[in-house]
Short mmCIF file of C-alpha atoms and ligand atoms in Angstrom, two decimals:
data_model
loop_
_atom_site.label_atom_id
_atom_site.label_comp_id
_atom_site.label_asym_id
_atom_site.label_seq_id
_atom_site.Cartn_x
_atom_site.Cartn_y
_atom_site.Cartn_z
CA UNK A 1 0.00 0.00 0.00
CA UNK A 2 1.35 3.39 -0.82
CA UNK A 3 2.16 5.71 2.06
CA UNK A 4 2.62 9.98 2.27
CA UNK A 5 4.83 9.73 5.30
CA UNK A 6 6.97 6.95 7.54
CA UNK A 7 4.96 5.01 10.54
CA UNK A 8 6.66 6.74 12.63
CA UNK A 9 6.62 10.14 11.59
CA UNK A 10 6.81 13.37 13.91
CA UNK A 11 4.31 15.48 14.42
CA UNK A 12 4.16 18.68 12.24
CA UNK A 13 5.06 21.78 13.42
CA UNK A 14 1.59 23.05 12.73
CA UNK A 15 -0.59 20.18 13.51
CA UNK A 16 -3.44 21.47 15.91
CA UNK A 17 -2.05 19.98 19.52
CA UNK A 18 -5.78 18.63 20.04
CA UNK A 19 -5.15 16.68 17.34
CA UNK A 20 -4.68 12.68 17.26
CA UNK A 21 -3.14 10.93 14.18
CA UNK A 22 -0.87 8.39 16.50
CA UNK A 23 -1.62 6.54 19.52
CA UNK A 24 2.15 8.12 20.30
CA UNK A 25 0.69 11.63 20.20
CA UNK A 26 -0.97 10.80 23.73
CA UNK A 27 1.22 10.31 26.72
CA UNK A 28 0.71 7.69 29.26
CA UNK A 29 -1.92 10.51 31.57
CA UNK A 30 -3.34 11.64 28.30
CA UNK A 31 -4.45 8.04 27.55
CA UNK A 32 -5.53 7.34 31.50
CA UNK A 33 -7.72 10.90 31.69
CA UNK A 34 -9.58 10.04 28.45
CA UNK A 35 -9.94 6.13 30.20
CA UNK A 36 -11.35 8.23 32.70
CA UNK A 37 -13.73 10.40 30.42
CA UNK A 38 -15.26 7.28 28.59
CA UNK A 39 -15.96 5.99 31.89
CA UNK A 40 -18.22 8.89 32.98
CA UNK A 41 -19.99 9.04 29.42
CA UNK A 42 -20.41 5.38 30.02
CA UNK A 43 -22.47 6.51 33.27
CA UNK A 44 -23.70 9.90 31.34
CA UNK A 45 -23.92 8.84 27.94
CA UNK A 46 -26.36 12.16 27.06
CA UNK A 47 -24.26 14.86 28.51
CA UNK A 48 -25.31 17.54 25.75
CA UNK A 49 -22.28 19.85 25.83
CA UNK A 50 -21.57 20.25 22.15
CA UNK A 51 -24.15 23.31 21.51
CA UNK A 52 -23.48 25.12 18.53
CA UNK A 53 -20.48 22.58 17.19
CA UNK A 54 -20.12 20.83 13.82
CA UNK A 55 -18.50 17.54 13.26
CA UNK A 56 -17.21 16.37 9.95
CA UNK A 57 -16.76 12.37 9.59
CA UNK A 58 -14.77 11.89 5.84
CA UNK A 59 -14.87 8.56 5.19
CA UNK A 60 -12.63 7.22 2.05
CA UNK A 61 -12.83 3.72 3.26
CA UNK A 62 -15.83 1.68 4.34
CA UNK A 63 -16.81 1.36 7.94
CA UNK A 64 -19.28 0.51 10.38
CA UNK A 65 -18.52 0.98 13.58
CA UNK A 66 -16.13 3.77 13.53
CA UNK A 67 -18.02 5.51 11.63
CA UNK A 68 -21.60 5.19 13.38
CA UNK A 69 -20.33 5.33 17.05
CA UNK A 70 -18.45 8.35 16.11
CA UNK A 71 -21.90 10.17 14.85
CA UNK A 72 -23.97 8.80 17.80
CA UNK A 73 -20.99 10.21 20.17
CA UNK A 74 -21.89 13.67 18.37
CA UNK A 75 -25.33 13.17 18.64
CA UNK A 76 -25.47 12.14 22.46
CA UNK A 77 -23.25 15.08 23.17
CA UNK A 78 -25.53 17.33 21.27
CA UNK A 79 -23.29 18.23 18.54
CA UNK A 80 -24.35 18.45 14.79
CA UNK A 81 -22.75 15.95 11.79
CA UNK A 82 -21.66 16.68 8.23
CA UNK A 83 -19.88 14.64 5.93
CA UNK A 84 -19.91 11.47 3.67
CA UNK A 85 -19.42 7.92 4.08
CA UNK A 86 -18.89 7.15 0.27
CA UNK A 87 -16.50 9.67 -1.72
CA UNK A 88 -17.54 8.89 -4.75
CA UNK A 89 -20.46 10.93 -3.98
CA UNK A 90 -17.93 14.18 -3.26
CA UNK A 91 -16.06 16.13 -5.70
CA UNK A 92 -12.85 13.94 -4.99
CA UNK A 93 -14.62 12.00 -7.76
CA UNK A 94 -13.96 14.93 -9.80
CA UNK A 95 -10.08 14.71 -9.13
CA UNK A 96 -10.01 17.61 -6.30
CA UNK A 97 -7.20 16.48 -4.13
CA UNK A 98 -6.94 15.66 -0.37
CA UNK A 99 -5.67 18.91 0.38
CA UNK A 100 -8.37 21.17 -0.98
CA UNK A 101 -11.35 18.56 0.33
CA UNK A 102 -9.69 19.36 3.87
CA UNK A 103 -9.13 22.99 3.35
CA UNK A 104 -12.74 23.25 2.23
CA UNK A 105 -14.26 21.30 5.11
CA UNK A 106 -11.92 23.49 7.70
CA UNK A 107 -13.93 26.60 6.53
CA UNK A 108 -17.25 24.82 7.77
CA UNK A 109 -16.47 22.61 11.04
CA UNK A 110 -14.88 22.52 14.27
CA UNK A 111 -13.40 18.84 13.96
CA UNK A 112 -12.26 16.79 11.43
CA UNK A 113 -12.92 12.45 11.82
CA UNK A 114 -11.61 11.13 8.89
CA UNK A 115 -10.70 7.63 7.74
CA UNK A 116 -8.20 7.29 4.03
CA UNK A 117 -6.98 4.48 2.76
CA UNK A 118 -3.53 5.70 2.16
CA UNK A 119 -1.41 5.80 5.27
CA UNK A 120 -0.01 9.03 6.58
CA UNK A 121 -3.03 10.79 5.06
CA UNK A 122 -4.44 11.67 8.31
CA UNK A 123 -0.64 13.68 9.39
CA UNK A 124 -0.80 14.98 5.82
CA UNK A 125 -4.54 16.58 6.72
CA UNK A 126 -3.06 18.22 10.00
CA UNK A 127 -0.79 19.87 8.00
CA UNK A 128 -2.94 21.54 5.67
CA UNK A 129 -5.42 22.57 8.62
CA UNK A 130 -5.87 24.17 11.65
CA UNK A 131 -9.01 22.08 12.54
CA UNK A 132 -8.11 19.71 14.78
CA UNK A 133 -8.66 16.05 13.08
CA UNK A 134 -8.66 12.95 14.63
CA UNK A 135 -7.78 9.94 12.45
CA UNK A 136 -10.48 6.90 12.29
CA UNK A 137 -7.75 4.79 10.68
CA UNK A 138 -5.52 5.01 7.55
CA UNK A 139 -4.40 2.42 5.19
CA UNK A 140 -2.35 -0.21 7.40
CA UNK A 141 -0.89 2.87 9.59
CA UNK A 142 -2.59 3.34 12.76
CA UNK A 143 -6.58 3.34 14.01
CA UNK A 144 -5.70 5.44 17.81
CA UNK A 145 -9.36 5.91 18.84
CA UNK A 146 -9.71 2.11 18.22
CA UNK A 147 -6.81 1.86 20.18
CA UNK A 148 -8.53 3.90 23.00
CA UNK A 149 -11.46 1.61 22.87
CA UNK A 150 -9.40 -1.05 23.45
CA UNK A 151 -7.51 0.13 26.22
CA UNK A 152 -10.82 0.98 27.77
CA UNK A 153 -11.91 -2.66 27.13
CA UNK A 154 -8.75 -4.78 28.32
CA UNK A 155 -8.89 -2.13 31.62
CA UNK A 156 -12.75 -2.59 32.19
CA UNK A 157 -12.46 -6.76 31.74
CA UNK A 158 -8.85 -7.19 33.60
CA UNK A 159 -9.21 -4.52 36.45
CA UNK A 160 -5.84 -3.28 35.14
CA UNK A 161 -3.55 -2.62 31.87
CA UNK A 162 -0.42 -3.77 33.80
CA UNK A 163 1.72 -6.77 33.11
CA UNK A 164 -0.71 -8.67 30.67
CA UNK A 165 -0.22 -11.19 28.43
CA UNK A 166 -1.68 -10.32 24.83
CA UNK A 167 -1.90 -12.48 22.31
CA UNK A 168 -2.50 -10.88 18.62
CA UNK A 169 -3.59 -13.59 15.66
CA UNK A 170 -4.28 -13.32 12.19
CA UNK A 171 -3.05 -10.12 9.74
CA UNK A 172 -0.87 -8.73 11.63
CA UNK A 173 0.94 -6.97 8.73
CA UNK A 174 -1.65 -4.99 7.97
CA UNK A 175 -3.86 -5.04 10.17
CA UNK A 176 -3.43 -0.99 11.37
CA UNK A 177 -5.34 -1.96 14.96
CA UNK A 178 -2.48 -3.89 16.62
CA UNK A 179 -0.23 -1.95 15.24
CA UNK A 180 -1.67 0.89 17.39
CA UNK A 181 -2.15 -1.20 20.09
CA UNK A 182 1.51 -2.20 20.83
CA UNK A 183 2.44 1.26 20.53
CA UNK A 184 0.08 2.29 23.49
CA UNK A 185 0.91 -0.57 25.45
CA UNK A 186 4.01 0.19 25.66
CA UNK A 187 4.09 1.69 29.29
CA UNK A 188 2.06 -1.24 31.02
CA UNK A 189 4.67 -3.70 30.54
CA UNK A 190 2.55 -6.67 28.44
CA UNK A 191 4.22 -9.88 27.21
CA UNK A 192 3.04 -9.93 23.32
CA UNK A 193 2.10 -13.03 21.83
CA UNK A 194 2.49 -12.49 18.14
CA UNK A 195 0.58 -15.25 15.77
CA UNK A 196 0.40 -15.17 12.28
CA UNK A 197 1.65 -16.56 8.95
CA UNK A 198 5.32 -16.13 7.41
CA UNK A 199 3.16 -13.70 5.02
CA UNK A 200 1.65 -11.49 7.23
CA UNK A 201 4.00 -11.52 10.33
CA UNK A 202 4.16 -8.06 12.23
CA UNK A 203 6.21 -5.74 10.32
CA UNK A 204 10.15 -5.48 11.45
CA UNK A 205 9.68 -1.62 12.42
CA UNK A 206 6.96 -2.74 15.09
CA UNK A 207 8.92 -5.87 15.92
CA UNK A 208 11.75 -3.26 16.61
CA UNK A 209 9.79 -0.64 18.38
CA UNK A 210 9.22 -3.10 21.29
CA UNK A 211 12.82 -3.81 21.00
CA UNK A 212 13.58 -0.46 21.63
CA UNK A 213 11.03 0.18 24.63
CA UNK A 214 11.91 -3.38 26.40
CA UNK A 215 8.27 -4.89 25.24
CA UNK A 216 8.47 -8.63 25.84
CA UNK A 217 7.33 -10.29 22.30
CA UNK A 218 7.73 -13.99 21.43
CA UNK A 219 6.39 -14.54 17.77
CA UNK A 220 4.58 -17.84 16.76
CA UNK A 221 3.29 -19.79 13.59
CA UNK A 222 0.69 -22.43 15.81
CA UNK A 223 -2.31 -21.07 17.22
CA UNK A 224 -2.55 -23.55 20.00
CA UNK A 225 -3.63 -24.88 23.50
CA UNK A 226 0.34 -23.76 25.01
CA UNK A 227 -0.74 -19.78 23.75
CA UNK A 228 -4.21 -19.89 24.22
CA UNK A 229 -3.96 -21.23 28.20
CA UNK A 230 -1.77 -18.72 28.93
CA UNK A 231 -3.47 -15.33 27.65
CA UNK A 232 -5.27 -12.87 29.26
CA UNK A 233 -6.35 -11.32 26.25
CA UNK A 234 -6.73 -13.20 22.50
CA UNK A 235 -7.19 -9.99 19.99
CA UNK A 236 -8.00 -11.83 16.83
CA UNK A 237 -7.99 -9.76 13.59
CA UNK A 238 -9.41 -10.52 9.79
CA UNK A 239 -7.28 -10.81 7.00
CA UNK A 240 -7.13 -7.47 5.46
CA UNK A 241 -8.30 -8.11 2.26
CA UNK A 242 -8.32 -4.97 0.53
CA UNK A 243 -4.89 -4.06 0.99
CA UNK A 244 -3.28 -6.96 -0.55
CA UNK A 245 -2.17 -6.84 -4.12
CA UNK A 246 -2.25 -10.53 -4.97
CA UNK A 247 -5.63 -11.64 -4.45
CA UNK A 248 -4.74 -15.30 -4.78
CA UNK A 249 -2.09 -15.03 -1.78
CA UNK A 250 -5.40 -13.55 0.04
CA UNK A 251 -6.89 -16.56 -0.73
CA UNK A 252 -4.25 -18.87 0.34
CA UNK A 253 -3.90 -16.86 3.80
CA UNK A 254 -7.51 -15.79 4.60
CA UNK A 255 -8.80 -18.98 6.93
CA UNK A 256 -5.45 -19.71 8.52
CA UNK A 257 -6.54 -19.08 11.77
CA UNK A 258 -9.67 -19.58 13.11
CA UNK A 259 -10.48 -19.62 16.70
CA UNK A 260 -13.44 -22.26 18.21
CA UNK A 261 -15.22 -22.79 21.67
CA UNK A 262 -13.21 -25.88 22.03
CA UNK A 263 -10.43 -24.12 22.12
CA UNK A 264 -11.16 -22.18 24.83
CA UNK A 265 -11.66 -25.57 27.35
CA UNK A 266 -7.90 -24.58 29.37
CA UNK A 267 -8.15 -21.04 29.00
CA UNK A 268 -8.05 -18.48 32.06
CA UNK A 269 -11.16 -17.90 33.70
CA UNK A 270 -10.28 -13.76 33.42
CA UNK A 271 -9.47 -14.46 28.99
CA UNK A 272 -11.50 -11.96 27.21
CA UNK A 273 -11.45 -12.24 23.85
CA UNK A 274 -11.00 -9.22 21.61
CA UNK A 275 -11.84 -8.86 18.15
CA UNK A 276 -12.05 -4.97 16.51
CA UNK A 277 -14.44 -6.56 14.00
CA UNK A 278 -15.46 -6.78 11.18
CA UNK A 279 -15.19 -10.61 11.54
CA UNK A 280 -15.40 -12.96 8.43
CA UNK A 281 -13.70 -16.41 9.35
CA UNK A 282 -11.59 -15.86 12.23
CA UNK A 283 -14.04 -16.63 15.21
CA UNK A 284 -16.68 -19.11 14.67
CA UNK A 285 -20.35 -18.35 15.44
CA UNK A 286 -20.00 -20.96 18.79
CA UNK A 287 -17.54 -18.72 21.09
CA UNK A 288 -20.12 -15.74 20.74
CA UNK A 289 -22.04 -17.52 23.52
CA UNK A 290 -18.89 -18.12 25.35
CA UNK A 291 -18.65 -15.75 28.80
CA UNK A 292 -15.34 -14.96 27.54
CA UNK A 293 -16.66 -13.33 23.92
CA UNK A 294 -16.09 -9.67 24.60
CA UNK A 295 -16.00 -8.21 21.13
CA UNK A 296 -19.53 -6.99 21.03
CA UNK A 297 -19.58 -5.43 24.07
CA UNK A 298 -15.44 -3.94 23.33
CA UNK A 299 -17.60 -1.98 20.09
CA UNK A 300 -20.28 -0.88 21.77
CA UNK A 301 -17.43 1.18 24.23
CA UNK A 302 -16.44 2.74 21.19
CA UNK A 303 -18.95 5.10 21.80
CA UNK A 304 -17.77 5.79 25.51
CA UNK A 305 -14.21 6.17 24.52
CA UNK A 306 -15.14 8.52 21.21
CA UNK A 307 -16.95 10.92 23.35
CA UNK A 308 -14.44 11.32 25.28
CA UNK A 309 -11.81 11.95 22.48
CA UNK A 310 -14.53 14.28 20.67
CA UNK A 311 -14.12 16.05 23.69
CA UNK A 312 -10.83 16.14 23.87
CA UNK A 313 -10.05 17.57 20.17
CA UNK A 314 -12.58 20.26 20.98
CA UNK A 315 -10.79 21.65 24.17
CA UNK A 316 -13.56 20.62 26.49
CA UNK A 317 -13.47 18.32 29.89
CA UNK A 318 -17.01 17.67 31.66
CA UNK A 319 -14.63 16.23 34.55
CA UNK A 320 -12.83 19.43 35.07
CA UNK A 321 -16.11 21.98 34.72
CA UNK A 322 -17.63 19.79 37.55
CA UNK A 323 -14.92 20.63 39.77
N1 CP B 1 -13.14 -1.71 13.95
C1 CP B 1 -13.42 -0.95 12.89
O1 CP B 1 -12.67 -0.05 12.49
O2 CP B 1 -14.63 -1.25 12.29
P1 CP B 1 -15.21 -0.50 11.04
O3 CP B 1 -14.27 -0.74 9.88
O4 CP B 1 -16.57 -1.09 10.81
O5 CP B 1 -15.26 0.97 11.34
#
């Protein structure tokens, strides 16, 4: 997949501070406070305190959930939602470029939520704005408020984010959400389990980023009883489909790893499993009964944990104007 800047890029010198391109452009207290704020819109999901602001969601890629929990967190908050979920229907048909569709949309709203298939789109936005944006995922980059949502999961279901053991499965080459993941779990000390074909292993510059901030990884080809029994989280992920170029190497890859209720028999009584969903093959329709099944409920605190960044972006903290 073609990409406008490195993984790892710097933010730009103009890039609105409330912005959030990177799970690395929140520190560790950043990440905690907003844990914090999706907890109370958990308890006060209709805190209207968006009066008078306007939310743009551009969408260049498909979605579901981002997408729609990212408009109802608008909504609840009382906020007001412009924008497109199909771009074909926008003058980018027309060949106007990213830069102008941003510059345009600046002139009308208060925050940007955008989702591109081409990584580094979302830091190239930032720097042709003053809005601040908020990136809902780009090409095989990074997806931070998923991130978020999964923090606020894994804390909610484990009591903690300290010294777990994680174990990622599938795509983990491109799939953008672990990517983000390690990145933010990088001051809670985890042990990473990393499972996945030869072909979509995770990429050497991740592999070396928890090199370089002491993250414990082991990386493994066998999905099986010896990794499953000892996890306290399983984040399985779906073959990323559209961002292969070789369809037929998709099709060789795509049902590798598949994860059943009988599985599960040995597994920890606190496992949750995680899944940022869409699913196609990777966990069969028998673990959704399971106690241990958590990926519904880890989407549905999307919504908790996208108010709370909303609110963030915009410069406003319901926790701090109660005090
Ligand atoms: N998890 C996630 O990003 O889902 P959508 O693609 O449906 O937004």
């Amino acid at each position: 997949m073609p990409k406008i800047c490195s993984n790892f890029a710097e933010k730009p010198a103009k890039m609105n501070p409330n912005s959030l391109v990177s799970i690395s452009d929140l520190t560790k207290e950043q990440m905690l406070s907003l844990l914090e704020l999706a907890r109370y819109f958990e308890e006060n999901p209709n805190h209207k305190i968006l009066d008078g602001r306007v939310v743009a969601t551009l969408f260049f890629e498909p979605s579901t959930r981002t997408r729609l929990s990212f408009e109802t967190a608008v909504n609840r908050l009382g906020g007001r939602i412009i924008g497109f979920s199909d771009a074909s229907t926008t003058s980018s048909s027309k060949g106007e470029t990213l830069k102008d569709t941003i510059i345009m949309v600046s002139n009308y709203v208060d925050l940007i939520i955008m989702r591109h298939y081409l990584e580094g789109a979302a830091r190239y936005a930032t720097e042709v704005t003053d809005v601040p944006i908020i990136n809902a995922g780009d090409g095989a980059h990074q997806h931070p408020s998923q991130t978020m949502l999964d923090l606020y999961s894994i804390y909610k279901t484990q009591g903690r984010l300290d010294n777990l053991t994680i174990t990622l499965v599938g795509d983990l080459k491109y799939g953008r959400t672990v990517h983000s993941l390690i990145m933010a779990m990088r001051y809670f000390n985890p042990t990473f389990r990393f499972v996945a074909c030869k072909e979509l292993q995770m990429p050497r510059e991740y592999l070396e980023f928890c090199d370089q901030n002491g993250i414990k990884y082991t990386e493994h080809t066998d999905f099986d009883a010896d990794v499953i029994n000892t996890s306290d989280i399983i984040y399985m992920t779906r073959v990323q489909r559209e961002r292969f170029t070789d369809i037929m190497e998709y099709e060789r890859v795509k049902d590798l790893y598949t994860l059943r209720n009988a599985m599960l028999e040995g597994s920890r009584e606190n496992l949750r499993i995680l899944h940022p969903l869409p699913r196609v093959n990777e966990i069969d329709y028998d673990v959704d009964d399971n106690p241990k099944a958590y990926y519904f409920t880890q989407a549905k605190n999307g919504l908790f944990t996208r108010q709370a960044l909303i609110c963030n972006a915009l410069g406003i903290n319901p926790l701090k104007d109660k005090e």
